[in-house]
Coordinates of C-alpha atoms and ligand atoms in Angstrom, one line a residue:
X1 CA 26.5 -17.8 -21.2
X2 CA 23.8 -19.5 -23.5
X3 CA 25.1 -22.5 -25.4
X4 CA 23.9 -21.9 -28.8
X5 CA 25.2 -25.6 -30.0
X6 CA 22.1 -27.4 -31.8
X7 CA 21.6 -30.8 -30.8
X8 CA 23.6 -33.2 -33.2
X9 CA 20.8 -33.2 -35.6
X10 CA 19.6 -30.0 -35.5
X11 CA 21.6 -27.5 -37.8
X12 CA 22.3 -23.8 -37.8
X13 CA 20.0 -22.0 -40.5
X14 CA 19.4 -18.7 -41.0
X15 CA 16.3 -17.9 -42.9
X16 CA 16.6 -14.7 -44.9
X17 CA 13.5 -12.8 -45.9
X18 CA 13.0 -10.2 -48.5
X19 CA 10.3 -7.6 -48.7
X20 CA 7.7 -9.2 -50.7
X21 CA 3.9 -9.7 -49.7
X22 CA 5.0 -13.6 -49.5
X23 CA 7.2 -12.8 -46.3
X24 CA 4.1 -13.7 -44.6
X25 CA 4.5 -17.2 -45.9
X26 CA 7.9 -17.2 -44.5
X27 CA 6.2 -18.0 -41.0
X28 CA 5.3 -21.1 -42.0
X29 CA 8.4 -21.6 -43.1
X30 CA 10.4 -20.6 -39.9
X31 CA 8.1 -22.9 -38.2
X32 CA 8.6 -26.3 -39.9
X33 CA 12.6 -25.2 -39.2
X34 CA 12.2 -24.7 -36.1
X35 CA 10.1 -27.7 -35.1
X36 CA 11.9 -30.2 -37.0
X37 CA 14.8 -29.0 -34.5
X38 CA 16.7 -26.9 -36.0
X39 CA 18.1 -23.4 -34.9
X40 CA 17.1 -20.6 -36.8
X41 CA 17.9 -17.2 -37.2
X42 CA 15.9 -15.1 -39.4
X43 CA 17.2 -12.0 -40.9
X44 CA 15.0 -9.8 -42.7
X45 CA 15.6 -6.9 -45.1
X46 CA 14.1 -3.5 -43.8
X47 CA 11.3 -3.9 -46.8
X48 CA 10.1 -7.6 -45.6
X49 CA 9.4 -5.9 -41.7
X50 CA 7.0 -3.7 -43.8
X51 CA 5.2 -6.9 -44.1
X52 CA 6.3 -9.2 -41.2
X53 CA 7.2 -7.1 -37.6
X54 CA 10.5 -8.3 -35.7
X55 CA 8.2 -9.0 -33.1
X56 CA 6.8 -12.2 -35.1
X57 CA 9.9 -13.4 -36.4
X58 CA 11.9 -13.1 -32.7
X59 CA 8.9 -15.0 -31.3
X60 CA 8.8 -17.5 -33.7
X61 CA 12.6 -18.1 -33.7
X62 CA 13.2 -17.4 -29.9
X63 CA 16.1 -15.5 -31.4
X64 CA 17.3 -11.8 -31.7
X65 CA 16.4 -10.6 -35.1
X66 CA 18.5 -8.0 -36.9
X67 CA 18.3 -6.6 -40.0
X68 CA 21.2 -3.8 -39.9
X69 CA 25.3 -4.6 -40.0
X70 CA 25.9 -2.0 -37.3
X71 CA 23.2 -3.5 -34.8
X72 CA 25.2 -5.5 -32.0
X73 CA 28.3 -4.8 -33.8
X74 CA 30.6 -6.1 -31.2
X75 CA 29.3 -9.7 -32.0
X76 CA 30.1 -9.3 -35.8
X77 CA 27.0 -10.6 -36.8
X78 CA 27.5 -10.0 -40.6
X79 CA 30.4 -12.3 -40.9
X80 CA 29.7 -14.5 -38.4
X81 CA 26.5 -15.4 -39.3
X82 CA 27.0 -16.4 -42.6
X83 CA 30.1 -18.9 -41.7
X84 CA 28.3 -20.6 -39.1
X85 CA 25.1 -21.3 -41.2
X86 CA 24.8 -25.0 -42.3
X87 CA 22.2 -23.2 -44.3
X88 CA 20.9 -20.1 -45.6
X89 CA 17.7 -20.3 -46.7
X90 CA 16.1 -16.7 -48.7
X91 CA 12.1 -17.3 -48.8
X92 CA 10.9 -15.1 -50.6
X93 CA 13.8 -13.9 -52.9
X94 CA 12.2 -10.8 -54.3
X95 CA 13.5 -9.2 -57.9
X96 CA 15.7 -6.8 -55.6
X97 CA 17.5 -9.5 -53.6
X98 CA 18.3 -11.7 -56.2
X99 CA 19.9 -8.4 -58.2
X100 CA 21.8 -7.6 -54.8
X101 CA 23.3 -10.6 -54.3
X102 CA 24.4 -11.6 -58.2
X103 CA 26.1 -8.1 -58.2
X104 CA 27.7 -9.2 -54.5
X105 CA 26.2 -5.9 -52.6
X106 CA 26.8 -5.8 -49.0
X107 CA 24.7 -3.2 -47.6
X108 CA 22.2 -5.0 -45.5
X109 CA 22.6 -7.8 -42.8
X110 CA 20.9 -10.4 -45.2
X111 CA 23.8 -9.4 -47.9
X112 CA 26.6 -9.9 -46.0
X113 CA 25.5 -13.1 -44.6
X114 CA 25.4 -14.1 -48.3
X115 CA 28.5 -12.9 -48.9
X116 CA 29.8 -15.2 -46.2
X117 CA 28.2 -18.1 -46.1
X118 CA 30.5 -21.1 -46.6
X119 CA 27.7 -23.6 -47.1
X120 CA 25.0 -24.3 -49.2
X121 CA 22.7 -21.2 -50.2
X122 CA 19.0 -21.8 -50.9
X123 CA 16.7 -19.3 -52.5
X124 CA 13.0 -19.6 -53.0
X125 CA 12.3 -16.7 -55.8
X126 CA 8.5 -14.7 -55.4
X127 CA 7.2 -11.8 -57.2
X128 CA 5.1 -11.2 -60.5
X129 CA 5.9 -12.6 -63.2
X130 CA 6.7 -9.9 -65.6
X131 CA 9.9 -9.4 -63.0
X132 CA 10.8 -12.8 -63.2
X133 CA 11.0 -12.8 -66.8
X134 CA 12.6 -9.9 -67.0
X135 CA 16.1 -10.5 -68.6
X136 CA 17.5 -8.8 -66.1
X137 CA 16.1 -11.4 -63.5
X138 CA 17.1 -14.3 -65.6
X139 CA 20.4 -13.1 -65.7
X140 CA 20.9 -12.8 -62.0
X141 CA 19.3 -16.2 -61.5
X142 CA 21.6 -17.8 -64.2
X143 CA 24.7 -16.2 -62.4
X144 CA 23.4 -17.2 -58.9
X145 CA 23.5 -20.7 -60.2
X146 CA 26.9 -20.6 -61.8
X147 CA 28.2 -19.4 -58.3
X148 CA 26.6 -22.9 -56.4
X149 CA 23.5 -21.0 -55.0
X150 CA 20.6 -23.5 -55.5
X151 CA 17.6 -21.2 -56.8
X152 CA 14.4 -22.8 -57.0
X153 CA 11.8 -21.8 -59.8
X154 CA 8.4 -20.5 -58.5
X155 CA 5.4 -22.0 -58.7
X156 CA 2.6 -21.4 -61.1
X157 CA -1.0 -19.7 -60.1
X158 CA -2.6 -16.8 -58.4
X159 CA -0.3 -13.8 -57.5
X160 CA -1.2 -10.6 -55.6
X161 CA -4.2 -8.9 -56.9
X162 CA -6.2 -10.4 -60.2
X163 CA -2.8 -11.7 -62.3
X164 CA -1.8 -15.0 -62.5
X165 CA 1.9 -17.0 -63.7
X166 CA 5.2 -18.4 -62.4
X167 CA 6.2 -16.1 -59.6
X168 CA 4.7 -17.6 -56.7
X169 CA 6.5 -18.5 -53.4
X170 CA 6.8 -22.2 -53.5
X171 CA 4.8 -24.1 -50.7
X172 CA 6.3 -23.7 -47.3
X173 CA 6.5 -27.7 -46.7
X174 CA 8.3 -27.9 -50.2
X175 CA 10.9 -25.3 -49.3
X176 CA 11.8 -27.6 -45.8
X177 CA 11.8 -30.7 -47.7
X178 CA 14.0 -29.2 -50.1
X179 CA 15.8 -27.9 -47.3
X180 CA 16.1 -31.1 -45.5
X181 CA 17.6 -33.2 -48.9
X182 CA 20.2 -30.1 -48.9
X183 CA 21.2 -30.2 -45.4
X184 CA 21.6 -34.1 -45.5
X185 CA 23.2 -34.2 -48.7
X186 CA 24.9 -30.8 -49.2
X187 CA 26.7 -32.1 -52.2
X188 CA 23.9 -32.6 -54.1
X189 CA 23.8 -28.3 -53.6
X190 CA 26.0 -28.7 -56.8
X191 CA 24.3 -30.5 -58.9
X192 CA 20.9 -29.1 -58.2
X193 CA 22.4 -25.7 -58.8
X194 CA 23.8 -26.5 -62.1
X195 CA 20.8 -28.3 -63.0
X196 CA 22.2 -31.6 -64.3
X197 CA 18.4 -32.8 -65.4
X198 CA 17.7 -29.8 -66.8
X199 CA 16.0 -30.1 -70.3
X200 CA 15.2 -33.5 -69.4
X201 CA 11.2 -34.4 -69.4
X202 CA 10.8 -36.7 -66.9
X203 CA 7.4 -38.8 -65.9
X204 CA 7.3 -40.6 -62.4
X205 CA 4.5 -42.5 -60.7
X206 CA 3.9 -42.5 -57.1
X207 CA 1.8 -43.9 -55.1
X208 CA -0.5 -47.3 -55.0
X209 CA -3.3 -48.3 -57.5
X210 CA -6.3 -49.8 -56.1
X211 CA -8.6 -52.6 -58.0
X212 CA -12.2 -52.1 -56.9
X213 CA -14.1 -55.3 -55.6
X214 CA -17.3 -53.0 -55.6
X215 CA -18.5 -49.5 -55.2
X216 CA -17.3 -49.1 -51.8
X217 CA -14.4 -51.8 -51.7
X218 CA -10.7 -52.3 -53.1
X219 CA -7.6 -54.1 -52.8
X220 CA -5.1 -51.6 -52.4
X221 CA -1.7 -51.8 -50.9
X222 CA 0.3 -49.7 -48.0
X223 CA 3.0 -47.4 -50.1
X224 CA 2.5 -43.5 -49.2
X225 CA 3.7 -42.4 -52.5
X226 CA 6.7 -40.5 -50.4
X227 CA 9.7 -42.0 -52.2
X228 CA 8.2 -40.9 -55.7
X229 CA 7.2 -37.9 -54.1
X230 CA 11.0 -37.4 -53.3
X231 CA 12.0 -38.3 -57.0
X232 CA 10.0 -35.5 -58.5
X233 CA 10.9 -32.8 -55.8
X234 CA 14.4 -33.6 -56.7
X235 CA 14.3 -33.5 -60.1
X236 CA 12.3 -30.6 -60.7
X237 CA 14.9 -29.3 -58.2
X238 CA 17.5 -30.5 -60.7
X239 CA 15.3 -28.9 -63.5
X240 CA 13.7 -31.0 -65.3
X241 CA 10.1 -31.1 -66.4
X242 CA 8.5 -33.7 -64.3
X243 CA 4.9 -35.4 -64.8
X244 CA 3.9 -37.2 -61.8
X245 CA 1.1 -39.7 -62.5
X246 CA -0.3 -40.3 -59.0
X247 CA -2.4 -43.5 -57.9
X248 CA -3.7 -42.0 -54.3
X249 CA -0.8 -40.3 -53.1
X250 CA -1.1 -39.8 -48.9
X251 CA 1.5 -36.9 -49.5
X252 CA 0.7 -33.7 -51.4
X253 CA 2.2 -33.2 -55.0
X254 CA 5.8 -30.8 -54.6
X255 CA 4.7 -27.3 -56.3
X256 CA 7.9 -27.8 -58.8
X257 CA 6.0 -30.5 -61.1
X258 CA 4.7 -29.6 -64.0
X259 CA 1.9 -32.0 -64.6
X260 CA -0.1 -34.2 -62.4
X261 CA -2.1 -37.4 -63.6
X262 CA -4.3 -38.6 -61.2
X263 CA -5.0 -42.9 -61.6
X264 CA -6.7 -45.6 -59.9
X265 CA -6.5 -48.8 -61.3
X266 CA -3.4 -50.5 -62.8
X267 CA -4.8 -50.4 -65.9
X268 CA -5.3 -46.2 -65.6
X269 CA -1.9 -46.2 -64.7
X270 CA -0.7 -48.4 -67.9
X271 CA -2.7 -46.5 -70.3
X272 CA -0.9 -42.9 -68.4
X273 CA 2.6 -44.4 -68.7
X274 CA 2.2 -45.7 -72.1
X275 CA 0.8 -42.3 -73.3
X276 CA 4.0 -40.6 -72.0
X277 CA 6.6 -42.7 -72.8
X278 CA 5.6 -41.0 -76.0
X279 CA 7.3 -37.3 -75.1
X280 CA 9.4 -38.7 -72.1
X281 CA 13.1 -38.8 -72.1
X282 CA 13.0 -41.0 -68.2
X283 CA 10.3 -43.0 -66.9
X284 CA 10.3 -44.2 -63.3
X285 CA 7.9 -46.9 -61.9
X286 CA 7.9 -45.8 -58.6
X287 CA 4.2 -46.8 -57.6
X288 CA 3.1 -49.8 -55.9
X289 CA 1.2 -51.4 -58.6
X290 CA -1.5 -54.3 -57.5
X291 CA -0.6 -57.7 -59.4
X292 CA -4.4 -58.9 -59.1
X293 CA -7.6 -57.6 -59.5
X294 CA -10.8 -58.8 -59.8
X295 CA -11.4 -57.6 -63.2
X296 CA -14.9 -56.6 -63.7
X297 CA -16.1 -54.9 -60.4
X298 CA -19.3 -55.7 -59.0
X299 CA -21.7 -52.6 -60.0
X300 CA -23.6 -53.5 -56.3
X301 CA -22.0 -53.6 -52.9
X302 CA -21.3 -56.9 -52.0
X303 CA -23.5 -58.5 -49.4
X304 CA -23.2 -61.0 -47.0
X305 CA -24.7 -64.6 -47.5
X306 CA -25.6 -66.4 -44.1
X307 CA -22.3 -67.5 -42.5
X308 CA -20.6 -68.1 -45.6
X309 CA -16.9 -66.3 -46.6
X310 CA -16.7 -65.0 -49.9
X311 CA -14.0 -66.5 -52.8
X312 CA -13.8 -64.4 -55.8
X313 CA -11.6 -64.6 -58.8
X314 CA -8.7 -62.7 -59.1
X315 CA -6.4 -62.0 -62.8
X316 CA -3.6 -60.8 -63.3
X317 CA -3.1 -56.8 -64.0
X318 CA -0.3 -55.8 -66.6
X319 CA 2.9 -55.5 -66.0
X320 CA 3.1 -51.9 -66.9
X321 CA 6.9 -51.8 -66.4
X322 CA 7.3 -55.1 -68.2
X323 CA 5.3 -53.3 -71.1
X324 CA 7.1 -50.1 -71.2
X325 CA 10.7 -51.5 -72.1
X326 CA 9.2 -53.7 -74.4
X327 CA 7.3 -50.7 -76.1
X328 CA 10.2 -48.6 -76.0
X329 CA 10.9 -47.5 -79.8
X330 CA 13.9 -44.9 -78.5
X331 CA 17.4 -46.1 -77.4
X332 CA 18.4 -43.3 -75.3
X333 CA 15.1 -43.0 -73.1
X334 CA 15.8 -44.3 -69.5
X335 CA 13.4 -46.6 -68.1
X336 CA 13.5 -47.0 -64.1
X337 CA 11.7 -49.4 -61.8
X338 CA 11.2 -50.3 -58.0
X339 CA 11.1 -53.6 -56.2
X340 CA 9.9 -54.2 -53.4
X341 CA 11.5 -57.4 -51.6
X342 CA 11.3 -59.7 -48.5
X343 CA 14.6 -61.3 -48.3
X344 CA 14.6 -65.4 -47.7
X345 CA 17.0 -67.6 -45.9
X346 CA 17.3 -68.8 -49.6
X347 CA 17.3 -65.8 -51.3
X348 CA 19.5 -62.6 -50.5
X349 CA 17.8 -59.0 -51.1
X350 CA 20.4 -58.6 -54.0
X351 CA 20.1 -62.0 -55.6
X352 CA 16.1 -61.1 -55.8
X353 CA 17.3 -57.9 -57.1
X354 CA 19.5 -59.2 -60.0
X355 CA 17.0 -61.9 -60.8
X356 CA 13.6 -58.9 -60.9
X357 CA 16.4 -56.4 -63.3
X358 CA 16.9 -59.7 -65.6
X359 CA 13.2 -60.2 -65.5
X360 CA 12.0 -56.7 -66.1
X361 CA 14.6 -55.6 -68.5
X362 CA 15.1 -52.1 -66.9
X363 CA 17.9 -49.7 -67.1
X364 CA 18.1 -49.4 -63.1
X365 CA 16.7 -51.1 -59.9
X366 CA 15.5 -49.4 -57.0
X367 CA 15.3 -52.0 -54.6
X368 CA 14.9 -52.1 -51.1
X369 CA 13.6 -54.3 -48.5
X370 CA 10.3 -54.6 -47.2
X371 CA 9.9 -57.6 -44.8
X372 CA 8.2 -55.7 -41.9
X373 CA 6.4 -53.3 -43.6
X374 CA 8.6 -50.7 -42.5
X375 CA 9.4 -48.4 -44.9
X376 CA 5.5 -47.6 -46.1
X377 CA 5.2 -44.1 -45.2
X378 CA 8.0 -44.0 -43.2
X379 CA 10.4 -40.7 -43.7
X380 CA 13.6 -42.9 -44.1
X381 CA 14.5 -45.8 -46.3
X382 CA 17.6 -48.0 -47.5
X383 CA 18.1 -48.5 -51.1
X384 CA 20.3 -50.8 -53.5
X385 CA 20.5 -49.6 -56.7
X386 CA 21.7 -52.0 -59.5
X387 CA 21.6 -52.1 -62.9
X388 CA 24.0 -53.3 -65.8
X389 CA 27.6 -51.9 -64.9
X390 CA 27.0 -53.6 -61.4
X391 CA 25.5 -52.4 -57.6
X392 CA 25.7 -48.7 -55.8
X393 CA 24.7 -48.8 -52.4
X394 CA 23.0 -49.6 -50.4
X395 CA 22.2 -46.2 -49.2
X396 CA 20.2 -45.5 -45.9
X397 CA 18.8 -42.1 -44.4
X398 CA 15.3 -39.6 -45.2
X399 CA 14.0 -40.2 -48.4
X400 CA 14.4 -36.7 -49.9
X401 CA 17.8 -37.0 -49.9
X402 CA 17.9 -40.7 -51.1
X403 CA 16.4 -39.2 -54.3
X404 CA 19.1 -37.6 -55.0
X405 CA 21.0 -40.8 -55.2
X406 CA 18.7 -42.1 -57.3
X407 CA 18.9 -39.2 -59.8
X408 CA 23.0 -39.4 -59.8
X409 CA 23.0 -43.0 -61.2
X410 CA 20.3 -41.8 -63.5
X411 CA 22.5 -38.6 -64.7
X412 CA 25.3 -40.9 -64.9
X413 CA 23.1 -43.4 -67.1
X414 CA 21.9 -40.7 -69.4
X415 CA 25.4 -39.4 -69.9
X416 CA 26.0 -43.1 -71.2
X417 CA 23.5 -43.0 -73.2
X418 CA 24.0 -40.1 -75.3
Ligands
LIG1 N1 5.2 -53.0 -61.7 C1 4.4 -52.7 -62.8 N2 3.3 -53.4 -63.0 C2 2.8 -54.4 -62.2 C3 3.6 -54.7 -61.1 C4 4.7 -54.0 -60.8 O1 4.8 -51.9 -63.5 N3 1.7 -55.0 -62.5 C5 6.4 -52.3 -61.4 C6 6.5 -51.6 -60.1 O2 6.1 -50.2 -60.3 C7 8.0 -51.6 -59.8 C8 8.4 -52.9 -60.4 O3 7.4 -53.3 -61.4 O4 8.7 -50.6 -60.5 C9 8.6 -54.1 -59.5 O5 7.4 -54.1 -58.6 P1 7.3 -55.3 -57.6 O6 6.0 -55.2 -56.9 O7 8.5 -55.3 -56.7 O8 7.4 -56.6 -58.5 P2 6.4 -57.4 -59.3 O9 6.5 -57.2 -60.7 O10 5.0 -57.2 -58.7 O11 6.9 -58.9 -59.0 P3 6.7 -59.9 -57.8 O12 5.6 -59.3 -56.9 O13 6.4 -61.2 -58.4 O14 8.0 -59.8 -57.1

């Protein structure tokens, strides 16, 4: 008999695909799954194998793929299925599927898996947008949520044929990431579903600035822009609008943010924040922001003289943080910052904290420790958050689902604050 326990890691998911002409991105989908471990079933409606053959999915999955209740009925697939699933992921949820499964039909495979699934349900909607605006749509969507079911709003841009609008499939490496923060974190299932950030405009920056030295040159510094990355996927995934201003992101932008605002410098990035602290209910200083830069570049590439080194003049940049709380004109908007720390003999990582939260006047501290470098685009991180009431952590594992954390103090903040 085959042992079908995934390793200790690995989780039980089964992918559910409707029949929409984004089934084909599905594949992609199956594939990041599969390779970051896990075991996979997928289980197709008959409409999606008018797009995607059995053949592909079995080959991609290694697995039997069914689509019927009465196929292999002596293993009770339909029930079964569903309760051993750590997961069930639907990519793409067409108009049909989502209607099937808010009226709780059961009269395909994929529907009775919903029906019994125990754990967290994740559905990636795709189809035009006419349908998704359709009350009818939005009704089903609003009562999936109600019912726990985490339903992710499509992305905006080109559809099938010449129209564009909201209605597209999400990207396939947002839909694992989200997938990933659900499955390490399945309580925060809950609160994505009932979108506790929804209504909330939100502007994060990710990423570090760089000062230029000359045409070619900067001083830059080593942060990925991951952990802000991980902010916005989460709270778009919560529902709120999210702006990410990025300063040279090595990660690409989640397809649930609304806005993007692409900086260099730490003074593009002071004069981005400060013009959305304007409309903003939450602003999070997630970047790495350089402390020094040369202030005028050279216009010419710097040359060498004989054997000698080269000194040059560095000033201080803003302290866009610094400036933000003092700008703020609005009691209830949320200011959030980072710090990055290398813990002394003399001084603890949560002394440093206290002392940068007193200095900075922030809300909330996201600190964690750097001494090694470690954590710069690394897929895991520990965090200590602190702020006025006192300390909540510190919390270790992947950085998706760290978010999350970081967006439950906030939540609990805002709740204060109102
Ligand atoms: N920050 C900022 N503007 C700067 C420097 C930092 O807004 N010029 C923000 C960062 O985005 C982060 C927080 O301030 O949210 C703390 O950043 P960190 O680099 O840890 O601290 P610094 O202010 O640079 O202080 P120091 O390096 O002296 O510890």
């Amino acid at each position: 008999m085959t042992d079908h326990t995934p390793a200790s890691s690995a989780r039980r998911i089964v992918l559910g695909v409707a029949g929409g002409i984004a089934a084909y991105k599905a594949c992609e989908l199956l594939r990041r799954l599969t390779e970051a471990g896990h075991e996979v079933t997928v289980v197709p409606t008959a409409a999606a194998l008018q797009f995607v053959g059995e053949t592909t999915w079995a080959a991609l999955s290694g697995r039997p793929v069914r689509t019927e209740v009465f196929a292999d009925a002596e293993q009770v697939s339909h029930v079964r299925l569903g309760q051993q699933a750590d997961l069930v992921v639907v990519a793409p949820a067409t108009a049909d599927l989502l209607a099937r499964a808010a009226t709780g039909r059961a009269d395909d495979l994929l529907t009775n898996v919903l029906l019994t699934a125990r754990n967290t349900v994740l559905m990636a909607p795709a189809m035009h947008t006419e349908m998704w605006q359709h009350p009818a749509t939005v009704a089903n969507v609003a009562t999936l949520r109600e019912r726990g079911v985490v339903v992710l709003d499509p992305a905006a841009g080109r559809l099938t044929g010449a129209d564009s609008g909201p209605g597209r499939l999400p990207e396939a490496a947002d839909i694992a990431a989200v997938a990933e923060s659900l499955l390490a974190e399945p309580d925060h299932a809950v609160r994505a579903a009932a979108g506790d950030l929804r209504g909330r405009r939100i502007t994060i920056s990710a990423g570090g600035t760089r000062e230029a030295l000359d045409p070619v040159r900067f001083l830059g510094n080593a942060s990925s822009g991951r952990m802000g990355v991980a902010l916005a996927r989460a709270a778009a995934l919560r529902g709120a609008q999210v702006r990410l201003v990025t300063a040279h992101l090595e990660v690409a932008v989640p397809s649930g943010v609304a806005e993007v605002v692409p900086v260099s410098s730490t003074a593009d990035l002071a004069a981005a924040m400060r013009t959305a602290q304007s409309d903003s209910d939450i602003l999070v200083m997630a970047a790495a922001v350089a402390d020094f830069t040369p202030g005028a570049a050279n216009q010419t590439k710097i040359k060498k003289s004989g054997d000698e080194g080269l000194s040059m003049e560095l000033v201080q940049t803003t302290d866009v943080l610094r400036t933000l709380v003092t700008e703020r004109t609005r009691d209830d908007q949320l200011i959030i910052g980072f710090a990055a720390e290398t813990p002394t003999a003399e001084h603890s990582l949560r002394e440093l904290g206290h002392a940068k939260l007193a200095r900075k006047g922030c809300d909330l501290l996201v600190l964690n420790d750097v001494s090694g470098g470690g954590v710069f685009g690394a897929p895991d991180n520990e965090l200590l958050l602190i702020d006025a009431q006192g300390e909540d952590g510190p919390w270790t594992g992947p950085k998706e689902a760290l978010a999350h954390r970081v967006w439950d103090r906030v939540v609990a903040l805002a709740d204060k604050a109102h």
